[in-house]
């Protein structure tokens, strides 16, 4: 009888571990999607900074309201 209880306890633990592994895998997959997106955005921003498209042109800037 004790052997059956131990086996049942082990099977229960395995079931919970399988569920936890699936949940962690799903979370990790989502995080990698976010990391990939952010990496691509960072590369785009780096390219824009290198090309000078983010350098302010004083001729096109409006003066602040206190002038």
mmCIF file with all atom_site columns, C-alpha atoms in Angstrom:
data_model
loop_
_atom_site.group_PDB
_atom_site.id
_atom_site.type_symbol
_atom_site.label_atom_id
_atom_site.label_alt_id
_atom_site.label_comp_id
_atom_site.label_asym_id
_atom_site.label_entity_id
_atom_site.label_seq_id
_atom_site.pdbx_PDB_ins_code
_atom_site.Cartn_x
_atom_site.Cartn_y
_atom_site.Cartn_z
_atom_site.occupancy
_atom_site.B_iso_or_equiv
_atom_site.pdbx_formal_charge
_atom_site.auth_seq_id
_atom_site.auth_comp_id
_atom_site.auth_asym_id
_atom_site.auth_atom_id
_atom_site.pdbx_PDB_model_num
ATOM 1  C CA . UNK A 1 1  ? 0.000  0.000  0.000   1.00 0.00 ? 1  UNK A CA 1
ATOM 2  C CA . UNK A 1 2  ? 2.791  2.415  0.851   1.00 0.00 ? 2  UNK A CA 1
ATOM 3  C CA . UNK A 1 3  ? 4.417  1.783  -2.534  1.00 0.00 ? 3  UNK A CA 1
ATOM 4  C CA . UNK A 1 4  ? 1.189  2.732  -4.329  1.00 0.00 ? 4  UNK A CA 1
ATOM 5  C CA . UNK A 1 5  ? 0.959  5.991  -2.348  1.00 0.00 ? 5  UNK A CA 1
ATOM 6  C CA . UNK A 1 6  ? 4.560  6.832  -3.161  1.00 0.00 ? 6  UNK A CA 1
ATOM 7  C CA . UNK A 1 7  ? 3.995  6.137  -6.859  1.00 0.00 ? 7  UNK A CA 1
ATOM 8  C CA . UNK A 1 8  ? 0.826  8.240  -6.849  1.00 0.00 ? 8  UNK A CA 1
ATOM 9  C CA . UNK A 1 9  ? 2.673  11.089 -5.095  1.00 0.00 ? 9  UNK A CA 1
ATOM 10 C CA . UNK A 1 10 ? 5.464  10.915 -7.675  1.00 0.00 ? 10 UNK A CA 1
ATOM 11 C CA . UNK A 1 11 ? 2.983  10.912 -10.555 1.00 0.00 ? 11 UNK A CA 1
ATOM 12 C CA . UNK A 1 12 ? 1.267  13.951 -9.067  1.00 0.00 ? 12 UNK A CA 1
ATOM 13 C CA . UNK A 1 13 ? 4.589  15.769 -8.724  1.00 0.00 ? 13 UNK A CA 1
ATOM 14 C CA . UNK A 1 14 ? 5.492  14.939 -12.304 1.00 0.00 ? 14 UNK A CA 1
ATOM 15 C CA . UNK A 1 15 ? 2.150  16.268 -13.527 1.00 0.00 ? 15 UNK A CA 1
ATOM 16 C CA . UNK A 1 16 ? 2.683  19.575 -11.701 1.00 0.00 ? 16 UNK A CA 1
ATOM 17 C CA . UNK A 1 17 ? 6.263  19.770 -12.951 1.00 0.00 ? 17 UNK A CA 1
ATOM 18 C CA . UNK A 1 18 ? 5.124  19.202 -16.531 1.00 0.00 ? 18 UNK A CA 1
ATOM 19 C CA . UNK A 1 19 ? 2.570  21.989 -16.163 1.00 0.00 ? 19 UNK A CA 1
ATOM 20 C CA . UNK A 1 20 ? 5.180  24.317 -14.680 1.00 0.00 ? 20 UNK A CA 1
ATOM 21 C CA . UNK A 1 21 ? 7.630  23.532 -17.473 1.00 0.00 ? 21 UNK A CA 1
ATOM 22 C CA . UNK A 1 22 ? 4.983  24.322 -20.099 1.00 0.00 ? 22 UNK A CA 1
ATOM 23 C CA . UNK A 1 23 ? 4.144  27.626 -18.384 1.00 0.00 ? 23 UNK A CA 1
ATOM 24 C CA . UNK A 1 24 ? 7.818  28.584 -18.116 1.00 0.00 ? 24 UNK A CA 1
ATOM 25 C CA . UNK A 1 25 ? 8.370  27.675 -21.753 1.00 0.00 ? 25 UNK A CA 1
ATOM 26 C CA . UNK A 1 26 ? 5.459  29.885 -22.812 1.00 0.00 ? 26 UNK A CA 1
ATOM 27 C CA . UNK A 1 27 ? 6.769  32.786 -20.714 1.00 0.00 ? 27 UNK A CA 1
ATOM 28 C CA . UNK A 1 28 ? 10.269 32.361 -22.102 1.00 0.00 ? 28 UNK A CA 1
ATOM 29 C CA . UNK A 1 29 ? 8.955  32.271 -25.668 1.00 0.00 ? 29 UNK A CA 1
ATOM 30 C CA . UNK A 1 30 ? 7.058  35.528 -25.094 1.00 0.00 ? 30 UNK A CA 1
ATOM 31 C CA . UNK A 1 31 ? 10.126 37.157 -23.567 1.00 0.00 ? 31 UNK A CA 1
ATOM 32 C CA . UNK A 1 32 ? 12.255 36.159 -26.547 1.00 0.00 ? 32 UNK A CA 1
ATOM 33 C CA . UNK A 1 33 ? 9.683  37.732 -28.867 1.00 0.00 ? 33 UNK A CA 1
ATOM 34 C CA . UNK A 1 34 ? 9.944  40.966 -26.873 1.00 0.00 ? 34 UNK A CA 1
ATOM 35 C CA . UNK A 1 35 ? 13.757 40.794 -26.837 1.00 0.00 ? 35 UNK A CA 1
ATOM 36 C CA . UNK A 1 36 ? 13.782 40.246 -30.602 1.00 0.00 ? 36 UNK A CA 1
ATOM 37 C CA . UNK A 1 37 ? 11.442 43.189 -31.179 1.00 0.00 ? 37 UNK A CA 1
ATOM 38 C CA . UNK A 1 38 ? 13.482 45.470 -28.929 1.00 0.00 ? 38 UNK A CA 1
ATOM 39 C CA . UNK A 1 39 ? 16.720 44.382 -30.613 1.00 0.00 ? 39 UNK A CA 1
ATOM 40 C CA . UNK A 1 40 ? 15.302 45.287 -34.013 1.00 0.00 ? 40 UNK A CA 1
ATOM 41 C CA . UNK A 1 41 ? 14.044 48.650 -32.715 1.00 0.00 ? 41 UNK A CA 1
ATOM 42 C CA . UNK A 1 42 ? 17.424 49.406 -31.172 1.00 0.00 ? 42 UNK A CA 1
ATOM 43 C CA . UNK A 1 43 ? 19.190 48.593 -34.436 1.00 0.00 ? 43 UNK A CA 1
ATOM 44 C CA . UNK A 1 44 ? 16.809 50.914 -36.287 1.00 0.00 ? 44 UNK A CA 1
ATOM 45 C CA . UNK A 1 45 ? 17.403 53.712 -33.790 1.00 0.00 ? 45 UNK A CA 1
ATOM 46 C CA . UNK A 1 46 ? 21.168 53.235 -34.015 1.00 0.00 ? 46 UNK A CA 1
ATOM 47 C CA . UNK A 1 47 ? 20.965 53.500 -37.776 1.00 0.00 ? 47 UNK A CA 1
ATOM 48 C CA . UNK A 1 48 ? 18.861 56.651 -37.565 1.00 0.00 ? 48 UNK A CA 1
ATOM 49 C CA . UNK A 1 49 ? 21.297 58.252 -35.111 1.00 0.00 ? 49 UNK A CA 1
ATOM 50 C CA . UNK A 1 50 ? 24.282 57.330 -37.290 1.00 0.00 ? 50 UNK A CA 1
ATOM 51 C CA . UNK A 1 51 ? 22.594 58.776 -40.376 1.00 0.00 ? 51 UNK A CA 1
ATOM 52 C CA . UNK A 1 52 ? 21.953 62.044 -38.541 1.00 0.00 ? 52 UNK A CA 1
ATOM 53 C CA . UNK A 1 53 ? 18.190 62.015 -38.867 1.00 0.00 ? 53 UNK A CA 1
ATOM 54 C CA . UNK A 1 54 ? 17.860 62.765 -35.140 1.00 0.00 ? 54 UNK A CA 1
ATOM 55 C CA . UNK A 1 55 ? 20.146 65.785 -35.108 1.00 0.00 ? 55 UNK A CA 1
ATOM 56 C CA . UNK A 1 56 ? 18.083 68.869 -34.384 1.00 0.00 ? 56 UNK A CA 1
ATOM 57 C CA . UNK A 1 57 ? 18.129 71.638 -36.981 1.00 0.00 ? 57 UNK A CA 1
ATOM 58 C CA . UNK A 1 58 ? 17.956 75.007 -35.210 1.00 0.00 ? 58 UNK A CA 1
ATOM 59 C CA . UNK A 1 59 ? 16.430 76.608 -38.319 1.00 0.00 ? 59 UNK A CA 1
ATOM 60 C CA . UNK A 1 60 ? 13.348 74.407 -38.090 1.00 0.00 ? 60 UNK A CA 1
ATOM 61 C CA . UNK A 1 61 ? 12.940 74.543 -34.303 1.00 0.00 ? 61 UNK A CA 1
ATOM 62 C CA . UNK A 1 62 ? 10.437 77.017 -32.907 1.00 0.00 ? 62 UNK A CA 1
ATOM 63 C CA . UNK A 1 63 ? 11.717 79.231 -30.115 1.00 0.00 ? 63 UNK A CA 1
ATOM 64 C CA . UNK A 1 64 ? 10.427 78.489 -26.644 1.00 0.00 ? 64 UNK A CA 1
ATOM 65 C CA . UNK A 1 65 ? 7.298  80.418 -25.595 1.00 0.00 ? 65 UNK A CA 1
ATOM 66 C CA . UNK A 1 66 ? 9.190  82.694 -23.184 1.00 0.00 ? 66 UNK A CA 1
ATOM 67 C CA . UNK A 1 67 ? 11.051 84.495 -26.038 1.00 0.00 ? 67 UNK A CA 1
#
